[in-house]
Coordinates of C-alpha atoms in Angstrom, one line a residue:
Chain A
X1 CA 1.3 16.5 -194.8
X2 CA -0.5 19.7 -194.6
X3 CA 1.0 21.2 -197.4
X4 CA -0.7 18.3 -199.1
X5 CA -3.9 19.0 -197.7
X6 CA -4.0 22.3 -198.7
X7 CA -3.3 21.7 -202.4
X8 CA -6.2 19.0 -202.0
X9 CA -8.0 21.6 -201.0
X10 CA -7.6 23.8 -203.4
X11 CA -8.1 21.6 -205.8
X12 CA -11.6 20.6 -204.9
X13 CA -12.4 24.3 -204.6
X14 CA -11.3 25.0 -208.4
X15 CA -13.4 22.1 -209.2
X16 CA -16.2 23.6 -207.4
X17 CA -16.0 26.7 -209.4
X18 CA -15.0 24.6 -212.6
X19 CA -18.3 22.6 -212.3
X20 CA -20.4 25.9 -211.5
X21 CA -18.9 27.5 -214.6
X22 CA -19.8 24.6 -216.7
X23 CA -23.2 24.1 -215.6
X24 CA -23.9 27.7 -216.3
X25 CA -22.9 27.4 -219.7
X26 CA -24.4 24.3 -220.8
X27 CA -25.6 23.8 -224.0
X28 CA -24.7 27.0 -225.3
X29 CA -22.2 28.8 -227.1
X30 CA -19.5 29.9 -224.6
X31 CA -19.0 33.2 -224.4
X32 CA -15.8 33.5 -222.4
X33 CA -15.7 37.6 -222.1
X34 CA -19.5 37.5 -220.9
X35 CA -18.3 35.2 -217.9
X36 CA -15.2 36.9 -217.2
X37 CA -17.4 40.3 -217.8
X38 CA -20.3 38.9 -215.5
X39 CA -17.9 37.9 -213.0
X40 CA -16.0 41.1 -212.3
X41 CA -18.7 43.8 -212.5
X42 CA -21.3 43.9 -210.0
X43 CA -24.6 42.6 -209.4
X44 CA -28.3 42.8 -207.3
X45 CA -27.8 38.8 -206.5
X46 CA -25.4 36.5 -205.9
X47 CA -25.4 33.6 -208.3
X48 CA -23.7 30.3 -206.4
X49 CA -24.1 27.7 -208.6
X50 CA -26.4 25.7 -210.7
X51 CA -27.7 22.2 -209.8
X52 CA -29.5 20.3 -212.5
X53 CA -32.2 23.1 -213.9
X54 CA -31.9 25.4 -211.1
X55 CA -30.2 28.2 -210.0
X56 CA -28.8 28.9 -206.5
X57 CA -28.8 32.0 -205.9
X58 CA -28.8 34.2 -203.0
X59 CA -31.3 37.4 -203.8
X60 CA -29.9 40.6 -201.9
X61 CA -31.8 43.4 -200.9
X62 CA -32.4 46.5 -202.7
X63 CA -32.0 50.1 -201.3
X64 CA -33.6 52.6 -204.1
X65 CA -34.5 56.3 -203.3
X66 CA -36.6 57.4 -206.4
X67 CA -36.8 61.7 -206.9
X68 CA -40.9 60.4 -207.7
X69 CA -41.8 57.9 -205.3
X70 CA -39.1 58.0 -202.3
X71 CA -37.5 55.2 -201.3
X72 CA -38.0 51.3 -201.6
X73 CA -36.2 48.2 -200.4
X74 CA -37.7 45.1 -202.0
X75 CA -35.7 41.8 -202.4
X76 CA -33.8 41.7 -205.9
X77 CA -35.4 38.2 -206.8
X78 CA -38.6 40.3 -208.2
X79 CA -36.2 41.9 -210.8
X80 CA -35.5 38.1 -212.3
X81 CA -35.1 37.1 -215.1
X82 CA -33.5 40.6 -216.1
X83 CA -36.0 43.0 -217.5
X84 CA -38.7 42.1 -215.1
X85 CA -40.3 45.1 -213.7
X86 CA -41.1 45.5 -209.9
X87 CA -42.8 48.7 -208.4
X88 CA -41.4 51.0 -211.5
X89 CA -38.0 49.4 -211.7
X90 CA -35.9 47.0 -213.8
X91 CA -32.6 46.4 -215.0
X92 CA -31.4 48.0 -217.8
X93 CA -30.5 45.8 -220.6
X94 CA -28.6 48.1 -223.0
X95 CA -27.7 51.4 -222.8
X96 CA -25.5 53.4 -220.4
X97 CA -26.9 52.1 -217.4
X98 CA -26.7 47.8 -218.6
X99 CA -26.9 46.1 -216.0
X100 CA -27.9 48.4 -213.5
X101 CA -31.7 49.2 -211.8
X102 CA -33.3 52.1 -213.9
X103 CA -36.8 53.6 -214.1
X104 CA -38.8 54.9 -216.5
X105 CA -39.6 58.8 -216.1
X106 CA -42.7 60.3 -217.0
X107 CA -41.0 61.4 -220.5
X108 CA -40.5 57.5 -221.0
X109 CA -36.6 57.9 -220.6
X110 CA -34.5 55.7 -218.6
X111 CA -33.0 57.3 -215.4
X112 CA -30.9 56.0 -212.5
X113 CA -32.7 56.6 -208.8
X114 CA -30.1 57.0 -205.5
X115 CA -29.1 53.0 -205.5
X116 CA -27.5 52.0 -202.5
X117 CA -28.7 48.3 -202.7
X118 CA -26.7 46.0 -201.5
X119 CA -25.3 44.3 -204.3
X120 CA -22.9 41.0 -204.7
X121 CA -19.9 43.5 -204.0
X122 CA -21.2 45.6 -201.1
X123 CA -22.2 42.2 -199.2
X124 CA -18.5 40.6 -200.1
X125 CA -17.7 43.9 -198.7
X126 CA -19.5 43.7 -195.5
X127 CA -18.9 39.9 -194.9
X128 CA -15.3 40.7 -195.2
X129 CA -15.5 43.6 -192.9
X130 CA -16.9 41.5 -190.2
X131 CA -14.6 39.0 -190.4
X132 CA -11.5 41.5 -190.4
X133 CA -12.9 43.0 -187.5
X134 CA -13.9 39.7 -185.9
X135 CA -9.9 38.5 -186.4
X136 CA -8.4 41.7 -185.0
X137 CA -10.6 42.2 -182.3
X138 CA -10.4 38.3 -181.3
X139 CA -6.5 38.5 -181.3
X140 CA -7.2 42.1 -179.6
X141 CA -8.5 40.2 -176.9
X142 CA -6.0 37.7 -175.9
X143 CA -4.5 41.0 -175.0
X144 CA -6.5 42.0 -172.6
X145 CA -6.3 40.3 -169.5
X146 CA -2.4 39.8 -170.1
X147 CA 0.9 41.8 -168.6
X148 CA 3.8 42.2 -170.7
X149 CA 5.7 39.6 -168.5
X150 CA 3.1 37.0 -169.7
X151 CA 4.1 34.4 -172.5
X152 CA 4.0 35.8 -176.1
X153 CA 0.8 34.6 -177.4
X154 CA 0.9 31.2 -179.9
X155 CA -0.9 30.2 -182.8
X156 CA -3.2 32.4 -185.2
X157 CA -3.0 35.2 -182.6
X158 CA 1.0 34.9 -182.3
X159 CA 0.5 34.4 -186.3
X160 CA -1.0 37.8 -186.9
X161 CA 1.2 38.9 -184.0
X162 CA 4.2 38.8 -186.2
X163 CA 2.1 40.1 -189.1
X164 CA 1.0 43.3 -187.7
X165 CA 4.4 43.7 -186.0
X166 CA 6.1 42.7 -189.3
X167 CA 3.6 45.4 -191.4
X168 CA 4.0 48.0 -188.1
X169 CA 7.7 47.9 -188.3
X170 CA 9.3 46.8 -191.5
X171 CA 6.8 49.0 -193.7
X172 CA 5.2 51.6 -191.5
X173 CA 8.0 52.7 -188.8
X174 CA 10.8 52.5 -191.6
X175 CA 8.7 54.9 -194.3
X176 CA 7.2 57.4 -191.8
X177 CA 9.8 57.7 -189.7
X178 CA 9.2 59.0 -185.7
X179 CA 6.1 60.0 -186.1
X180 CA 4.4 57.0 -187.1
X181 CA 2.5 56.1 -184.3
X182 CA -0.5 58.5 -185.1
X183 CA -0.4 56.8 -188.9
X184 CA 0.1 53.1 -187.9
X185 CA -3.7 52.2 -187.3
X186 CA -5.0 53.4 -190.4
X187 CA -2.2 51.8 -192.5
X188 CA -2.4 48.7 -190.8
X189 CA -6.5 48.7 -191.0
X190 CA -5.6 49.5 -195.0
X191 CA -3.2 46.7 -195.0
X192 CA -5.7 44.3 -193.6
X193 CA -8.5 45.7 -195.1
X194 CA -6.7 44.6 -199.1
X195 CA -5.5 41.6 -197.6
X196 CA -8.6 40.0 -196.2
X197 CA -10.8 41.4 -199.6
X198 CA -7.7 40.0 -202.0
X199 CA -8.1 36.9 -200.0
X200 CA -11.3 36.2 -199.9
X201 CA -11.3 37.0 -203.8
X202 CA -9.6 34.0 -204.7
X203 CA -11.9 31.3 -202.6
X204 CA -14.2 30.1 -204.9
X205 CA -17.0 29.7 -203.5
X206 CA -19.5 32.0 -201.3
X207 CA -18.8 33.8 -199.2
X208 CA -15.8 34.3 -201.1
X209 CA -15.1 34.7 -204.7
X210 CA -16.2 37.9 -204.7
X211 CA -14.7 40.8 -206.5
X212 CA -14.2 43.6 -204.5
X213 CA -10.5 45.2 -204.4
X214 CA -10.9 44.7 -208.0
X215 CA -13.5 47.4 -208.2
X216 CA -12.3 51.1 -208.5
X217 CA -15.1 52.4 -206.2
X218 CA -13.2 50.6 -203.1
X219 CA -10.1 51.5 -204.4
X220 CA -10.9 54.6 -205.1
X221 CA -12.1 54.6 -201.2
X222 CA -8.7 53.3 -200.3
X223 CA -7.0 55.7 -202.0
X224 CA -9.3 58.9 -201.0
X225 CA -8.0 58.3 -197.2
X226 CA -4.0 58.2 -198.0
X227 CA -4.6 61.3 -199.4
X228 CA -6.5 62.7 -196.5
X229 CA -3.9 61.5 -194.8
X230 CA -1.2 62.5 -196.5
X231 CA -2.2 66.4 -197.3
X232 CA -4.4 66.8 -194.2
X233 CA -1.8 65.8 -191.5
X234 CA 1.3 67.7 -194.2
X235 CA 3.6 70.0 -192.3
X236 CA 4.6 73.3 -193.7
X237 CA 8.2 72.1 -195.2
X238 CA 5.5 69.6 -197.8
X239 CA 3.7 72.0 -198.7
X240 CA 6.7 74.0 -199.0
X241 CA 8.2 71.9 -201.4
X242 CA 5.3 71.9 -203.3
X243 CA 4.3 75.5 -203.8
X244 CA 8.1 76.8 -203.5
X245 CA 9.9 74.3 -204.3
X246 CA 14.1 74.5 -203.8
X247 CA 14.7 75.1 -208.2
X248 CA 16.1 77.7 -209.9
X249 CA 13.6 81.2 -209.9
X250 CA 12.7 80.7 -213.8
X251 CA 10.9 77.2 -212.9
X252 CA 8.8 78.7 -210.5
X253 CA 8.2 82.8 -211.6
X254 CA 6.3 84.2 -213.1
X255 CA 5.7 81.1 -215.0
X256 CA 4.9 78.3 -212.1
X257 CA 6.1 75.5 -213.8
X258 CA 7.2 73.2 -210.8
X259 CA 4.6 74.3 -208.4
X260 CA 1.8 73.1 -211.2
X261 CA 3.5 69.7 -211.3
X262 CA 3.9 69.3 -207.8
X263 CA -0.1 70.1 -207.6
X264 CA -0.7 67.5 -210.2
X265 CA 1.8 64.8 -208.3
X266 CA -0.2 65.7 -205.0
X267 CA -3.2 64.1 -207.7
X268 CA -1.7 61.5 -209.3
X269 CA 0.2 59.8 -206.6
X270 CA -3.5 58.5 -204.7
X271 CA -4.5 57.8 -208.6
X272 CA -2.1 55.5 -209.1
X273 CA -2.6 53.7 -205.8
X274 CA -6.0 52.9 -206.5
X275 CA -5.5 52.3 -210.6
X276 CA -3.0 50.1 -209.4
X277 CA -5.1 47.6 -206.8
X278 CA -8.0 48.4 -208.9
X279 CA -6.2 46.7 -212.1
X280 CA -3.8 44.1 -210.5
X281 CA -6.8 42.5 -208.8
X282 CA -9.4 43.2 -211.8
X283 CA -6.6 41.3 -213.7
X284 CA -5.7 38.5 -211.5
X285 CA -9.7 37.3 -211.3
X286 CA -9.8 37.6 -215.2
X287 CA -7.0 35.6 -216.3
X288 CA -8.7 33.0 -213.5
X289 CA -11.7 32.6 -215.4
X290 CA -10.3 32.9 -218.8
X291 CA -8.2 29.8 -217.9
X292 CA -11.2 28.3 -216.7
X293 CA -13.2 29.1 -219.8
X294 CA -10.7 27.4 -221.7
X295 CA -11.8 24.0 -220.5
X296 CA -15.7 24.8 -222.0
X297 CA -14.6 26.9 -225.1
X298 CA -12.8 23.6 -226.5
X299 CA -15.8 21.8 -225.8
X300 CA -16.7 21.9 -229.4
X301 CA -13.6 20.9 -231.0
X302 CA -13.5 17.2 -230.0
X303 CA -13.0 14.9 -226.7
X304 CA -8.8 14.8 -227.4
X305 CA -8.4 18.2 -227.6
X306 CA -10.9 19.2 -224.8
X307 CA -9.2 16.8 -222.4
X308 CA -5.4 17.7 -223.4
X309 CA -6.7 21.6 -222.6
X310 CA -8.9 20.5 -219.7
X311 CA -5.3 19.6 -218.3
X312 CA -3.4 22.4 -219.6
X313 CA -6.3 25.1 -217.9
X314 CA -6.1 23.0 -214.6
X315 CA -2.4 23.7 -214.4
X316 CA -2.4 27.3 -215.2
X317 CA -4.9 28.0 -213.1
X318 CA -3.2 25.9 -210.2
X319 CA -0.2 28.2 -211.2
X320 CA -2.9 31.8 -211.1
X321 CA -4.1 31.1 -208.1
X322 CA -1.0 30.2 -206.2
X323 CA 0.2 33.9 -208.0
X324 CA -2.9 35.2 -206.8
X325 CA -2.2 34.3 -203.5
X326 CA 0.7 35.7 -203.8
X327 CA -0.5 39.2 -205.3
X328 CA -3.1 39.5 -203.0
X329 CA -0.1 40.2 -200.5
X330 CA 2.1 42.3 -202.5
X331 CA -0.6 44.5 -203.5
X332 CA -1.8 44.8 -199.6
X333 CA 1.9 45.2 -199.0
X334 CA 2.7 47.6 -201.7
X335 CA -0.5 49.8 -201.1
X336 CA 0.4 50.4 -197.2
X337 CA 4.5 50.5 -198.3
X338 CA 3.5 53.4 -200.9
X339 CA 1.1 55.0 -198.6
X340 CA 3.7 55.3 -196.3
X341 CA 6.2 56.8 -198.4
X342 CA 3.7 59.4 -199.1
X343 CA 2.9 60.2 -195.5
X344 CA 6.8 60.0 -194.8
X345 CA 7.8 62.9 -197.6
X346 CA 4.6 64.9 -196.1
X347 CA 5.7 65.0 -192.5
X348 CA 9.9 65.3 -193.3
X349 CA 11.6 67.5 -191.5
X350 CA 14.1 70.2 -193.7
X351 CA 16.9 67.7 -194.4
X352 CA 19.6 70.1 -194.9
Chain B
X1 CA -16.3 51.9 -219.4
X2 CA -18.3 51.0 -216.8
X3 CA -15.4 49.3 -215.0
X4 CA -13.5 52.4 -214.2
X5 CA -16.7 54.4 -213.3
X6 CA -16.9 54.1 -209.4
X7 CA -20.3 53.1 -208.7
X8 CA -22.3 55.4 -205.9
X9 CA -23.8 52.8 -204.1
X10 CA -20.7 50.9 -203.8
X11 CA -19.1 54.0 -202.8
X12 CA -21.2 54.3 -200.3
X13 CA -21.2 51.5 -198.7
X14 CA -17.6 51.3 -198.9
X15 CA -16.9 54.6 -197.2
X16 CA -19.1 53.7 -194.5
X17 CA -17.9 50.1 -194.3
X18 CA -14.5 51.4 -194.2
X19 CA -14.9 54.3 -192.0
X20 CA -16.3 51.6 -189.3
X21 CA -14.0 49.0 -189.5
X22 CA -11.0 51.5 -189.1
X23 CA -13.0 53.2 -186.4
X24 CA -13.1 50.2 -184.5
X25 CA -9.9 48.5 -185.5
X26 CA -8.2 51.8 -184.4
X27 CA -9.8 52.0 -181.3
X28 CA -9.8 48.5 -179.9
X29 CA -7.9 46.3 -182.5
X30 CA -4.4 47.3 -183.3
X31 CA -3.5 49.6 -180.6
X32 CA -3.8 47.5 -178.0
X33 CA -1.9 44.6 -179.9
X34 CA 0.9 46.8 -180.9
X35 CA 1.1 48.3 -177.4
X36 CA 1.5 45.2 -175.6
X37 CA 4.0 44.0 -178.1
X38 CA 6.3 47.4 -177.3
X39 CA 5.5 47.0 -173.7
X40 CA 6.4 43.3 -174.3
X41 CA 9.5 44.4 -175.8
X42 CA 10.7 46.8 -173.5
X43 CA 10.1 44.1 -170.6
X44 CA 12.6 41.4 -172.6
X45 CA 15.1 44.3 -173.1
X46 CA 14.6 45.4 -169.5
X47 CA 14.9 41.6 -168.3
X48 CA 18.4 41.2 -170.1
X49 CA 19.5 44.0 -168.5
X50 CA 18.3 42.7 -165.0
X51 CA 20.2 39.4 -166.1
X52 CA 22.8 40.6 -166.6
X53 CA 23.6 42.8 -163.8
X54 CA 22.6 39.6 -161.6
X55 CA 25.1 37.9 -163.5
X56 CA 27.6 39.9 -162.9
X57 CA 26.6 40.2 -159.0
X58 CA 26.6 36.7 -159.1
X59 CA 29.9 36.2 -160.6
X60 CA 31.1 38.9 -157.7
X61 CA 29.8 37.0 -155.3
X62 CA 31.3 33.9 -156.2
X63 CA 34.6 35.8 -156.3
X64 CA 34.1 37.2 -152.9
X65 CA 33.4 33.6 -151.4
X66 CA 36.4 32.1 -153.3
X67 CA 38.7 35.3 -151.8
X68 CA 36.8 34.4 -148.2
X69 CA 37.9 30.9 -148.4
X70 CA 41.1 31.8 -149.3
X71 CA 41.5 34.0 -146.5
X72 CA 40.2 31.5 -144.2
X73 CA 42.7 28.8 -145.3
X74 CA 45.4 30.8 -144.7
X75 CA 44.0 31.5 -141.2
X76 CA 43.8 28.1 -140.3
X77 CA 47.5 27.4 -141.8
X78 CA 48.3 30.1 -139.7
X79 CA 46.0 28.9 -136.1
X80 CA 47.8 25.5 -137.3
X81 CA 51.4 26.8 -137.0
X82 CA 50.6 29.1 -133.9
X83 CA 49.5 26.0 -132.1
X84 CA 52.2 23.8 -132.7
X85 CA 54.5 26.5 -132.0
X86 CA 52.6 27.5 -128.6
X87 CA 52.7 23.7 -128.0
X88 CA 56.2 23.6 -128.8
X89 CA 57.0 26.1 -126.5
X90 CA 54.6 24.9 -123.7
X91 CA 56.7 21.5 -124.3
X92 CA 59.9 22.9 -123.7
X93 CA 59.0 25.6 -121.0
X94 CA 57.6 22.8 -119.4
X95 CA 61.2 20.3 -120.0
X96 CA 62.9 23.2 -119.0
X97 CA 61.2 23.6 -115.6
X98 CA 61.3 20.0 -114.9
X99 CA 65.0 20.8 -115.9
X100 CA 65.7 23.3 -113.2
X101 CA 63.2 21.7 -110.6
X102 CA 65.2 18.6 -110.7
X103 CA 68.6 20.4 -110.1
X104 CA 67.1 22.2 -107.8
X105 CA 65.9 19.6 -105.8
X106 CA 69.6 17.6 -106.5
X107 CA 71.0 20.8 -105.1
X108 CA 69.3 20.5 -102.0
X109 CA 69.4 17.0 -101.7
X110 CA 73.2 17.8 -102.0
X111 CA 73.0 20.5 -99.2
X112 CA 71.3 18.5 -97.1
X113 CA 73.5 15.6 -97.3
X114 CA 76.6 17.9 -97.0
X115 CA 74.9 19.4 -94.1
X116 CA 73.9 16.0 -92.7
X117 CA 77.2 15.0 -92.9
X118 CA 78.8 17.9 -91.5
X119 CA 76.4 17.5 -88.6
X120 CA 77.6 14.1 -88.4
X121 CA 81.5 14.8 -88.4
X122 CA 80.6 17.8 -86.2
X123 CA 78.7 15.3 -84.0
X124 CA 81.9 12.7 -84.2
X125 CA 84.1 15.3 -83.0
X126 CA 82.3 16.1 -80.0
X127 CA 82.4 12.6 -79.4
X128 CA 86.0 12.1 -80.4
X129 CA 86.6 15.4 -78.2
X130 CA 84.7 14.6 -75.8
X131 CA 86.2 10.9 -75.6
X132 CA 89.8 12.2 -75.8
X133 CA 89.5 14.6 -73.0
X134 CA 87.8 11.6 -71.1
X135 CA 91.0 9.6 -72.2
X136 CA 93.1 12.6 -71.6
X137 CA 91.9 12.8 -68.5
X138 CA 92.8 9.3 -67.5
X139 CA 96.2 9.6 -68.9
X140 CA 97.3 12.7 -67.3
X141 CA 96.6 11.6 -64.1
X142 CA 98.6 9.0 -64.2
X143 CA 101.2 10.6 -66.3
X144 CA 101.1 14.4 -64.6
X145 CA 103.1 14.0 -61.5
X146 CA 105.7 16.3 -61.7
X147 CA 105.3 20.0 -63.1
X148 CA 107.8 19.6 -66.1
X149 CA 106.3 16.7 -67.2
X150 CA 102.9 18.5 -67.1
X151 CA 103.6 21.7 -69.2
X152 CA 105.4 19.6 -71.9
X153 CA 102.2 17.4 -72.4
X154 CA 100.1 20.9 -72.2
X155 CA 102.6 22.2 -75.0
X156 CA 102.4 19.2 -76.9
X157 CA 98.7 18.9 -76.5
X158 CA 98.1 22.0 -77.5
X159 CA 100.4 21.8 -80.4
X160 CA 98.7 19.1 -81.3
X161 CA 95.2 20.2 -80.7
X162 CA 96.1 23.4 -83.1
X163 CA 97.4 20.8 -85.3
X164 CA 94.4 19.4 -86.1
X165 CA 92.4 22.6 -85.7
X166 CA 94.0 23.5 -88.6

């Protein structure tokens, strides 16, 4: 019965976003990149839906510092309709900088300020923080008062009792090894950081639905502290390894051909971890919405065929987001598993 | 392009965003839900351990009460036997004693009665004796007039009186 309720669920919510999607594009030519486009990259408001003529829309504050006139924080809704200008600032429409706030120098070029607003990503971002931390520290909590003789907790905090324990002990304690106390919060604040964002991705509607492990800046974030991590906290045998590594002498002198790839792996192991979220994410919320585009792009070509593909979209994308739900914990589990691995080879003792 | 360009305001606010929530997740949030879980652990394991040793006490104790009980029975079989024997014994001291009290008392019944009668023969004799002299008496005088006459009846007497002496 519950099972049921969640497909129902789901359902209504793809409807939801369905519906938005068409009402944005009515009566005129559908554009399925643009959406998909509009959706994933980042912007200064948060578009919800559309109901009858008007938009509904949450305007988000913007965080400039200008090198000419210091900073400003106005609300984003004076920027719209894009191209508007408010207090020497607009959004770019073409160039390098589409999309994004620019301002007009003296020499009438277009330059970027300091832009730390907080856009559609950063608040997804936040919102998901919050209710990461607000999760952990509530099941934190039942903690508290208790004695390891008392009951083992039940419900969502014995739920995400066997989740940490399963991420602690099946990924974390069997890559690192012994020492993986002093690693096991940050991979597990990784681990829950992806999953919560993936998550939270593939809900629809506000505050959800927003795309932020598919943007390489987080990513790129994620990544930047597993190599901290991993070359900070290194013993001497990693380094070892790397520098002088156990090859024959003509691999390593004069020519240092090992040493230099080792140097580059040190690089592209992080690189990949964030490529890797960064794209499997990116990808998931495109196919989503090119499935869902389907429906509106066969508007045109008649009732029977729009129909016959309404019901073919609504079936893949049952099937994407059900995959989606899916990836969003393989990628979570595969970034901490990989992570690990890393920190593991980093703090290994000489095997022989 | 502009996908794989990080942006610096999203950086930004994901470094910082990041930084916090780990700060405080690593401070106050997984720690303490990991440590109890261990502690948790190590109680259960400990517990089983306890259990078991109280188990096996138990099953020892058990033992020892069924070894008690045995040794008990086989003190009462043993009072049991003692007793009957002791009365047995008490029985047949006591027949025994009965036994010799009775002879004893036959014997003297017997001695008594021989005595009694040997008193009463003794007692006859005097008289008889005593009665024959008296008759004896009266016959010689009338039979002990001359001196030949007299020494034969002594003789005779006295023959006679050995006679029955012996």
């Amino acid at each position: 019965m519950n099972k049921l309720r969640y497909i129902v669920v789901v359902f209504f919510s793809l409807l939801a976003l369905n519906v938005s999607v068409a009402q944005e594009e009515q009566g005129e030519d559908v554009n399925a990149g643009e959406i998909v486009m509009e959706h994933i990259s980042d912007s200064y408001e948060w578009h919800i839906t559309k109901i009858g003529g008007t938009d509904i829309v949450i305007p988000l504050p913007v965080i400039l510092y200008s090198h000419n006139s210091g900073w400003h924080l106005f609300s984003s809704h004076h920027l719209y309709p894009v191209g508007k200008e408010h207090e020497g600032f607009k959004i770019a429409t073409e160039g390098d900088y589409e999309g994004k706030i620019v301002e007009t120098s003296a020499t009438g070029e277009e330059v970027r300020p300091i832009d730390i607003s907080i856009t559609k990503t950063v608040l997804a971002l936040l919102i998901n923080c919050l209710i990461l931390v607000l999760i952990i520290l509530g099941c934190a909590r039942w903690y508290r008062n208790k004695k390891p003789e008392d009951p083992a907790p039940k419900g969502f905090v014995g739920f995400m009792e066997m989740f940490i324990m399963m991420v602690e002990n099946d990924v974390i304690k069997a890559c690192i090894g012994k020492e993986y106390k002093r690693y096991s919060p940050y991979l597990l604040t990784a681990f829950f950081f992806i999953f919560v964002n993936n998550i939270m991705g593939i809900i629809p509607i506000f505050p959800g639905g927003a795309n932020v492990t598919g943007n390489i800046a987080v990513t790129f974030v994620l990544a930047l502290c597993t190599f901290i991590a991993v070359n900070v906290f290194g013993n001497k045998e990693y380094w070892k390894e790397i520098l002088w590594p156990e090859v024959p002498t003509w691999l390593k002198f004069p020519v240092p051909i090992m040493p230099a790839i080792e140097l580059f792996g040190i690089f592209t192991k992080p690189f990949a971890l964030m490529i890797r979220l960064f794209a499997n994410i990116m990808a998931g919320h495109s196919a989503i919405l090119a499935l869902t585009s389907i429906i509106f792009v066969t508007v045109s070509m008649g009732v029977v065929v729009n129909s016959l593909m309404t019901g073919v979209s609504f079936l893949f994308i049952i099937f994407m987001d059900c995959m989606e739900i899916l990836v969003a914990f393989i990628q979570a589990y595969v970034f901490t598993m990989l992570s690990s691995v890393f920190i593991g080879l980093s703090r290994q003792e000489h095997a022989e | 392009m502009s996908l794989l360009m990080p942006d610096s305001g999203l950086l930004f606010w994901m470094l910082l965003a990041f930084c916090v929530v780990f700060f405080i997740l690593a401070k106050f949030g997984f720690p303490i839900i990991t440590k109890m879980v261990n502690e948790r652990k190590e109680y259960i394991d400990q517990s089983l351990v306890t259990a078991r040793e109280a188990n096996e006490q138990l099953a020892n104790l058990k033992a020892e009460g069924a070894s008690i009980l045995a040794k008990a029975h086989e003190e009462q079989t043993r009072i049991l036997t003692e007793a009957a024997k002791t009365r047995e014994h008490i029985v047949s001291e006591a027949k025994e004693q009965a036994r010799i009290e009775g002879n004893r008392l036959l014997e003297e019944a017997k001695k008594q009665i021989l005595a009694e009668k040997e008193d009463a023969i003794r007692d006859i004799r005097r008289q008889v004796a005593v009665l024959s002299v008296d008759i004896a008496e009266k016959v010689l005088r009338k039979n002990l007039d001359d001196e030949s006459k007299q020494t034969d009846m002594i003789e005779r007497l006295l023959d006679e009186v050995n006679l029955s002496k012996n």
